[in-house]
PDB file of N, CA and C and ligand atoms in Angstrom:
ATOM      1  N   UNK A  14      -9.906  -7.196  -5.238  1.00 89.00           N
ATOM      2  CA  UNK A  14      -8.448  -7.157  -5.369  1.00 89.00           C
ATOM      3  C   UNK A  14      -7.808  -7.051  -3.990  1.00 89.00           C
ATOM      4  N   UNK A  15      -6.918  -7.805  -3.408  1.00 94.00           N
ATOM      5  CA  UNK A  15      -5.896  -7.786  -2.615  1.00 94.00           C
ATOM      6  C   UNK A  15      -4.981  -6.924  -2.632  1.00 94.00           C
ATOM      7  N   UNK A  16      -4.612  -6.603  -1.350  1.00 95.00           N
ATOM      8  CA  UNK A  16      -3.300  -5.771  -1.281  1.00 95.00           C
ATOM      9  C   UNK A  16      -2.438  -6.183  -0.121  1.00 95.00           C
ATOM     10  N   UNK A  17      -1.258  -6.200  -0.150  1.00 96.00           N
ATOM     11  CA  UNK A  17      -0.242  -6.813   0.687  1.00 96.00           C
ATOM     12  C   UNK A  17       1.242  -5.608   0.768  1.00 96.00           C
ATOM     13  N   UNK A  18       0.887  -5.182   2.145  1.00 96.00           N
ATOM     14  CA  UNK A  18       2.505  -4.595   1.942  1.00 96.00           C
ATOM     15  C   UNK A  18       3.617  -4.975   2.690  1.00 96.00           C
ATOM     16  N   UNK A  19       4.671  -4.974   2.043  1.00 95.00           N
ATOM     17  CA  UNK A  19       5.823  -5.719   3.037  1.00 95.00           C
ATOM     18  C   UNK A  19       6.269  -5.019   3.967  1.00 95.00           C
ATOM     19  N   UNK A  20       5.984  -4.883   4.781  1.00 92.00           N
ATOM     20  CA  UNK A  20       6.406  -3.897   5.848  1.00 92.00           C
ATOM     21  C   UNK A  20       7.618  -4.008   6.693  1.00 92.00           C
ATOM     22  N   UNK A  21       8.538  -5.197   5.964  1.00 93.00           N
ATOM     23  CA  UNK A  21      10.138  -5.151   6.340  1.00 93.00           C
ATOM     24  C   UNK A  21      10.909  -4.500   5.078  1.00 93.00           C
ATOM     25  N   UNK A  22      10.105  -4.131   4.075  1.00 94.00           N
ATOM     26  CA  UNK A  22      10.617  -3.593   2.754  1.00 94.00           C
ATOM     27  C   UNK A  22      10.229  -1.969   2.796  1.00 94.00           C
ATOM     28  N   UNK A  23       8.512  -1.631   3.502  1.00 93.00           N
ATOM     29  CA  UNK A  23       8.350   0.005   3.439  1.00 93.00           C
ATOM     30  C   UNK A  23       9.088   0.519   4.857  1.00 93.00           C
ATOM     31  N   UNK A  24       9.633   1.603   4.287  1.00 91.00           N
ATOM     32  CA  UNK A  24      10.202   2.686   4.439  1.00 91.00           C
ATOM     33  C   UNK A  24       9.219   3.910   5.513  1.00 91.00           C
ATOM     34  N   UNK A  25       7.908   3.547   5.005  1.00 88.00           N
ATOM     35  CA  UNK A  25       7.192   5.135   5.654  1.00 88.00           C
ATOM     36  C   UNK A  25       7.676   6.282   4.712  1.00 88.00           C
ATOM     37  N   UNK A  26       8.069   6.219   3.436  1.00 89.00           N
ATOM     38  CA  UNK A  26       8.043   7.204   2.598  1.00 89.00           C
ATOM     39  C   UNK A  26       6.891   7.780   2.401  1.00 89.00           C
ATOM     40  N   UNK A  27       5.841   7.372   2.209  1.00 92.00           N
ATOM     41  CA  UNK A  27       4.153   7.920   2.385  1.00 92.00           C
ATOM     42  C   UNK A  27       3.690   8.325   0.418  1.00 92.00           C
ATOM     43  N   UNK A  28       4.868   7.633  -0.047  1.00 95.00           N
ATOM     44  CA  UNK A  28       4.160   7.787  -1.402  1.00 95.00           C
ATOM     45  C   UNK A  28       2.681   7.165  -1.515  1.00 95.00           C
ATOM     46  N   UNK A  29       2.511   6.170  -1.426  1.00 96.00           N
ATOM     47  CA  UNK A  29       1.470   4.954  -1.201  1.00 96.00           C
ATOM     48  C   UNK A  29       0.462   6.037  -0.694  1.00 96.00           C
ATOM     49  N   UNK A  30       0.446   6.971   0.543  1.00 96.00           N
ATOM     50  CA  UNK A  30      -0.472   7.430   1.473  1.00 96.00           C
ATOM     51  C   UNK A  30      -0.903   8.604   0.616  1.00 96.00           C
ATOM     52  N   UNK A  31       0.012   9.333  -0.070  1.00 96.00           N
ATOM     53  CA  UNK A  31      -0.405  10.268  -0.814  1.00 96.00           C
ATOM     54  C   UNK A  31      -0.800  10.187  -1.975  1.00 96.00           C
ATOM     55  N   UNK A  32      -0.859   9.273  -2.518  1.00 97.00           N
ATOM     56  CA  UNK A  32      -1.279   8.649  -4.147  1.00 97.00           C
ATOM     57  C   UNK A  32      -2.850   8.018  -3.965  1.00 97.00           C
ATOM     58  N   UNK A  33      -3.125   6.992  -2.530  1.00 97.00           N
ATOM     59  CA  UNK A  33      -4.202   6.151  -2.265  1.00 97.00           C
ATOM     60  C   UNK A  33      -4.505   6.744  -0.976  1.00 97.00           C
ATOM     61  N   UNK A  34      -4.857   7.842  -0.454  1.00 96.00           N
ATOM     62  CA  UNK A  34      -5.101   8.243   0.873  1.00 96.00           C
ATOM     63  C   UNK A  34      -6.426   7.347   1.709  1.00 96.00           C
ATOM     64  N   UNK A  35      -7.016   6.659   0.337  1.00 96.00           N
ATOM     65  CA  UNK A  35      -8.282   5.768   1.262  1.00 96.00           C
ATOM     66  C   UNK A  35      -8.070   4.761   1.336  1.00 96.00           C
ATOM     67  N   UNK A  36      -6.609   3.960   1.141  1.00 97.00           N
ATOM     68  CA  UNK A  36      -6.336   2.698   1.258  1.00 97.00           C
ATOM     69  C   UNK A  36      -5.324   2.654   1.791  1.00 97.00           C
ATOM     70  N   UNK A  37      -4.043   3.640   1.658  1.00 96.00           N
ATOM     71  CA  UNK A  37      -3.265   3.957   2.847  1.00 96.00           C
ATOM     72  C   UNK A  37      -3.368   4.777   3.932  1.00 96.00           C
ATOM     73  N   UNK A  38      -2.662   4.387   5.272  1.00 95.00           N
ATOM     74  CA  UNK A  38      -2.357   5.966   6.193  1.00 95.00           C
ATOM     75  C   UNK A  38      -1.561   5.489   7.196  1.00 95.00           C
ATOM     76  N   UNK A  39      -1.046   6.580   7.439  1.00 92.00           N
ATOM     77  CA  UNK A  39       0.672   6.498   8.143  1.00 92.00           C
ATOM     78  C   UNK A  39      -0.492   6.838   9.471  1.00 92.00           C
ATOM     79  N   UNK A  40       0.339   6.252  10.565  1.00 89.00           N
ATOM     80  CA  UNK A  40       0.103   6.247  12.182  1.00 89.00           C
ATOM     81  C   UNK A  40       1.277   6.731  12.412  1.00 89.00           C
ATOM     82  N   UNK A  41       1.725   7.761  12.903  1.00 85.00           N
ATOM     83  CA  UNK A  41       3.103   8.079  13.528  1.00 85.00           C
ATOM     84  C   UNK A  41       3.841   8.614  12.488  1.00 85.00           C
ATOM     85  N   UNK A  42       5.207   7.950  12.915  1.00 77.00           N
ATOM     86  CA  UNK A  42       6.110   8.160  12.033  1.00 77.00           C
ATOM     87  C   UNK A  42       6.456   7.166  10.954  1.00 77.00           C
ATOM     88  N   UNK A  43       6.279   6.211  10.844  1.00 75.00           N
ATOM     89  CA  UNK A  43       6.676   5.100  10.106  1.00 75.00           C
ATOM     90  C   UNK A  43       5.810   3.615  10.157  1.00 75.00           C
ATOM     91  N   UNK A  44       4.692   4.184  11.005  1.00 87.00           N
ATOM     92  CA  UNK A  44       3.784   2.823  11.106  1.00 87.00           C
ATOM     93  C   UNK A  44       2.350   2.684  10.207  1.00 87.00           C
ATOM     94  N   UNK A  45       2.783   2.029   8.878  1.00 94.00           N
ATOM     95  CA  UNK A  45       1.561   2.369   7.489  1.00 94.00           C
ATOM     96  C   UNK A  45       0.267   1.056   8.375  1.00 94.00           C
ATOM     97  N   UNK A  46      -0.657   1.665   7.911  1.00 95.00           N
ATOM     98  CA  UNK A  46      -1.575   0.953   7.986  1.00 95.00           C
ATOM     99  C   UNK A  46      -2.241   0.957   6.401  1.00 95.00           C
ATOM    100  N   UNK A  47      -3.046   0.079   6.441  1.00 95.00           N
ATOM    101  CA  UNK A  47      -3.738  -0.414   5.065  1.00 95.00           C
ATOM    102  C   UNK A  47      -5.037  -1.048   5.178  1.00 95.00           C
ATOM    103  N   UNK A  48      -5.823  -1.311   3.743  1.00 94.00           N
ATOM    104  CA  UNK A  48      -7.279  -1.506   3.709  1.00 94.00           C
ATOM    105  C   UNK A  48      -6.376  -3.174   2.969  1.00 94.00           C
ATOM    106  N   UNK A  49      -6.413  -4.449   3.028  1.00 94.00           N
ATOM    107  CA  UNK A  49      -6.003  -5.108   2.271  1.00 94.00           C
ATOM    108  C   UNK A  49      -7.077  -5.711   1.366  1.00 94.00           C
ATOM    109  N   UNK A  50      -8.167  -5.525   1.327  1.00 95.00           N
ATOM    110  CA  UNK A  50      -8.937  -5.413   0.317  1.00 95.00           C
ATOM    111  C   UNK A  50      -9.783  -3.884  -0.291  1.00 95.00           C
ATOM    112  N   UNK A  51      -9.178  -3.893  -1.583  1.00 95.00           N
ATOM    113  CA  UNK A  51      -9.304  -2.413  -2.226  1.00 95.00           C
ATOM    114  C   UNK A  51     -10.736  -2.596  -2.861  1.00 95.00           C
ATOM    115  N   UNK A  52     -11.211  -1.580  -2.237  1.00 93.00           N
ATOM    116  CA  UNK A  52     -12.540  -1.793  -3.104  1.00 93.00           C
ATOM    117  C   UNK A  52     -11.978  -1.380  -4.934  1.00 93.00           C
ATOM    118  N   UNK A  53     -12.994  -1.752  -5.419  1.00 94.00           N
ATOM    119  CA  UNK A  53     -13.010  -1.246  -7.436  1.00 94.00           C
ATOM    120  C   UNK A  53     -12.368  -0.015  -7.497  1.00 94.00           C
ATOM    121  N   UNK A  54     -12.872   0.822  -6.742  1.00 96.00           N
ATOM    122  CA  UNK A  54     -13.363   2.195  -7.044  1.00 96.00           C
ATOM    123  C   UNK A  54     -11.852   2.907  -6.749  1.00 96.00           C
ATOM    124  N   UNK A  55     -11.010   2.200  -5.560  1.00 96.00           N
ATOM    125  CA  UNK A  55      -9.787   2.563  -5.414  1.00 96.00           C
ATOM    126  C   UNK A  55      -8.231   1.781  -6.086  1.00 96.00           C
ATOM    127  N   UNK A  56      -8.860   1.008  -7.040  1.00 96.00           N
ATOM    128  CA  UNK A  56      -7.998  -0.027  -7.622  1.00 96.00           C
ATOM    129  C   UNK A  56      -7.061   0.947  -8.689  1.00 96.00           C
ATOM    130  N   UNK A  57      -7.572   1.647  -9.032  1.00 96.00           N
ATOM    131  CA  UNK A  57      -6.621   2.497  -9.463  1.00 96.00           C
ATOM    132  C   UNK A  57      -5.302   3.538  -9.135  1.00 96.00           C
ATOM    133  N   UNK A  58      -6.249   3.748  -8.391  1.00 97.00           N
ATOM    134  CA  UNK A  58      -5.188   4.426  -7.256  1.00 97.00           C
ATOM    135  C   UNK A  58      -4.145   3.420  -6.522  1.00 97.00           C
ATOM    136  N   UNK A  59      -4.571   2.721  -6.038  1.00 97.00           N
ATOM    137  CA  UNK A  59      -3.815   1.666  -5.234  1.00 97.00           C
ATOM    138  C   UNK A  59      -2.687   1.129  -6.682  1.00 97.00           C
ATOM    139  N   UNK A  60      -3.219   0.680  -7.519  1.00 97.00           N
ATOM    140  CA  UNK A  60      -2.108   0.551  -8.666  1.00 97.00           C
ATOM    141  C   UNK A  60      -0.730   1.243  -8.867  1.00 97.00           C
ATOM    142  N   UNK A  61      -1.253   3.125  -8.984  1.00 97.00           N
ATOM    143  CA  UNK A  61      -0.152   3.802  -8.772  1.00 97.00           C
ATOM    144  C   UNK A  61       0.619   4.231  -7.281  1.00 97.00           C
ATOM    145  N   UNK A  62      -0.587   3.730  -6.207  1.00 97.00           N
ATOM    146  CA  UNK A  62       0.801   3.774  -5.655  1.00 97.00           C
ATOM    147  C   UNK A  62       1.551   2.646  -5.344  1.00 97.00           C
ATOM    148  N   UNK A  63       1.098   1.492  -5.876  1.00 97.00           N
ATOM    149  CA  UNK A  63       2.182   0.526  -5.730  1.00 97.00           C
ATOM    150  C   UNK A  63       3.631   0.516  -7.005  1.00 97.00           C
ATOM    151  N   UNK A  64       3.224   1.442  -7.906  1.00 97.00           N
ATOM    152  CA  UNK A  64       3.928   1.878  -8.785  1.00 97.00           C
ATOM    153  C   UNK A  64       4.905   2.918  -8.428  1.00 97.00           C
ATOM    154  N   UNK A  65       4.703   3.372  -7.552  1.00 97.00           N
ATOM    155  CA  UNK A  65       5.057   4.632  -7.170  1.00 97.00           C
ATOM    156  C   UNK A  65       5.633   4.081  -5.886  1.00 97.00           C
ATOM    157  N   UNK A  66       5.977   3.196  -5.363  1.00 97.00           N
ATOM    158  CA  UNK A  66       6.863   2.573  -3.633  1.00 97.00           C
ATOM    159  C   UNK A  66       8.327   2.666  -3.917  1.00 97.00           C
ATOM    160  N   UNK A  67       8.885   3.497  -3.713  1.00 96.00           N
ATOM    161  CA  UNK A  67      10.478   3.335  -4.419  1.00 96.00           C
ATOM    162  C   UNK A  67      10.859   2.128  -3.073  1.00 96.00           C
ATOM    163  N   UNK A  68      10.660   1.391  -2.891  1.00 96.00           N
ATOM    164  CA  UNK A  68      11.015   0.557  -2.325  1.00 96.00           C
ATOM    165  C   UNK A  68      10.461  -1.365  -2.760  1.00 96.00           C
ATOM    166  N   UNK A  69       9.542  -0.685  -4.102  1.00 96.00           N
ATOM    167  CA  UNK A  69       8.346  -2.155  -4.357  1.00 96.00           C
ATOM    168  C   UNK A  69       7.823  -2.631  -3.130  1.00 96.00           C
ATOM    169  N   UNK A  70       7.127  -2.080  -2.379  1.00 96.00           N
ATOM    170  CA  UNK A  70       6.916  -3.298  -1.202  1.00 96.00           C
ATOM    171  C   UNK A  70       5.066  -3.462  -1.007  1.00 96.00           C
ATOM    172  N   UNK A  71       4.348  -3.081  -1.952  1.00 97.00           N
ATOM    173  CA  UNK A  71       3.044  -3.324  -2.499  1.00 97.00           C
ATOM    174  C   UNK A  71       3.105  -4.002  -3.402  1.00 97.00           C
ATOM    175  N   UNK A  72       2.352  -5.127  -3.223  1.00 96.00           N
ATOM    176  CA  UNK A  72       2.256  -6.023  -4.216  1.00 96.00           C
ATOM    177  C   UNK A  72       0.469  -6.126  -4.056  1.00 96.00           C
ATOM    178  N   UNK A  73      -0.081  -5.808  -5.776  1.00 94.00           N
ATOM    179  CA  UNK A  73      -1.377  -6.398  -5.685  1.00 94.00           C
ATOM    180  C   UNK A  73      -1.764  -7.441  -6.137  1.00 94.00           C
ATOM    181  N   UNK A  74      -2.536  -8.216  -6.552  1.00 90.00           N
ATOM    182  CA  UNK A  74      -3.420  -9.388  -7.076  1.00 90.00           C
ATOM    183  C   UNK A  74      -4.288  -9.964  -6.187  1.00 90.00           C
ATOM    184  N   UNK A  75      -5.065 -11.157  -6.934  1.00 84.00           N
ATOM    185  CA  UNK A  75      -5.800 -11.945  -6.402  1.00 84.00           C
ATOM    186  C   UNK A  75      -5.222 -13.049  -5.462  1.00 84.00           C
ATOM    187  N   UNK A  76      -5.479 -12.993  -4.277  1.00 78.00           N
ATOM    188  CA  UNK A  76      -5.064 -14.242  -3.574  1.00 78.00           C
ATOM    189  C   UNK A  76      -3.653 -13.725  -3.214  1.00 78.00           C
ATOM    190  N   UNK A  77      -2.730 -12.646  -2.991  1.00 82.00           N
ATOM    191  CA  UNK A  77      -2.078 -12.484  -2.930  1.00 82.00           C
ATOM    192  C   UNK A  77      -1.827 -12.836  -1.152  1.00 82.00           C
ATOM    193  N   UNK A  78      -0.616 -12.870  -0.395  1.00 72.00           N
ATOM    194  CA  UNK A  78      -0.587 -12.949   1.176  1.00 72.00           C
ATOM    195  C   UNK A  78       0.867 -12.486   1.427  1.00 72.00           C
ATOM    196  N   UNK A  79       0.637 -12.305   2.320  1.00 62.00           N
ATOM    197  CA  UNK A  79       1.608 -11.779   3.511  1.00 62.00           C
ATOM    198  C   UNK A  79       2.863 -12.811   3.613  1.00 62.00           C
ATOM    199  N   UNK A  80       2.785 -14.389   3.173  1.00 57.00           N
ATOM    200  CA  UNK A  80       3.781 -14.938   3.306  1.00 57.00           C
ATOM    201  C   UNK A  80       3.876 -15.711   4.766  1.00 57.00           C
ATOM    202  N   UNK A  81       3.003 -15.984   5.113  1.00 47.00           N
ATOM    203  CA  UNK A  81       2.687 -16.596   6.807  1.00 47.00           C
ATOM    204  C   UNK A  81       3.182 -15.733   7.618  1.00 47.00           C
ATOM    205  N   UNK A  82       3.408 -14.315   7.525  1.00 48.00           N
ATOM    206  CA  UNK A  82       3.554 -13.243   8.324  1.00 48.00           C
ATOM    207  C   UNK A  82       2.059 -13.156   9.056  1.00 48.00           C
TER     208      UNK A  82
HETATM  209  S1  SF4 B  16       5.252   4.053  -0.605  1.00 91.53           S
HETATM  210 FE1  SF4 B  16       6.165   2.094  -0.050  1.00 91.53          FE
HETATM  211  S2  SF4 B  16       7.748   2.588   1.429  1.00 91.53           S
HETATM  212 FE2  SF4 B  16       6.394   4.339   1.272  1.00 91.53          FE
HETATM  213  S3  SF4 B  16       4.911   4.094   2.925  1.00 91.53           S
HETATM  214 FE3  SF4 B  16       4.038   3.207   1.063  1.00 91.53          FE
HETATM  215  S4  SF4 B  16       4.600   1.036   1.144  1.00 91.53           S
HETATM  216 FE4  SF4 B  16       5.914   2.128   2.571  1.00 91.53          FE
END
């Protein structure tokens, strides 16, 4: 599973980081880093916190991209 975050859409709210701490993590103040392929085992997690972005800016699926970013 893919993961893609829009990072002109997140915020650095750190929901994402605190919901998926092994697929998210904040650098600083506002600079998220990410795993963009979730292993199985964290697909759940990664689910809620893309559920949980009060901003939507996680999007998962297959084949998903960045948008030529
Ligand atoms: S929850 Fe959304 S806005 Fe907050 S850090 Fe994660 S991706 Fe960014």
């Amino acid at each position: 599973m893919q993961i893609v975050v829009d990072l002109t859409r997140c915020q650095g709210y750190a929901q994402c980081v605190f919901l998926a701490p092994e697929v998210f993590q904040l650098h600083g103040e506002e600079a998220l880093l990410y795993h963009p392929a979730v292993p199985a085992e964290q697909l759940e997690r990664a689910r809620q916190a893309a559920a949980a972005c009060p901003v939507q800016a996680i999007l998962l699926g297959e084949g998903v991209s960045a948008g030529g970013r």
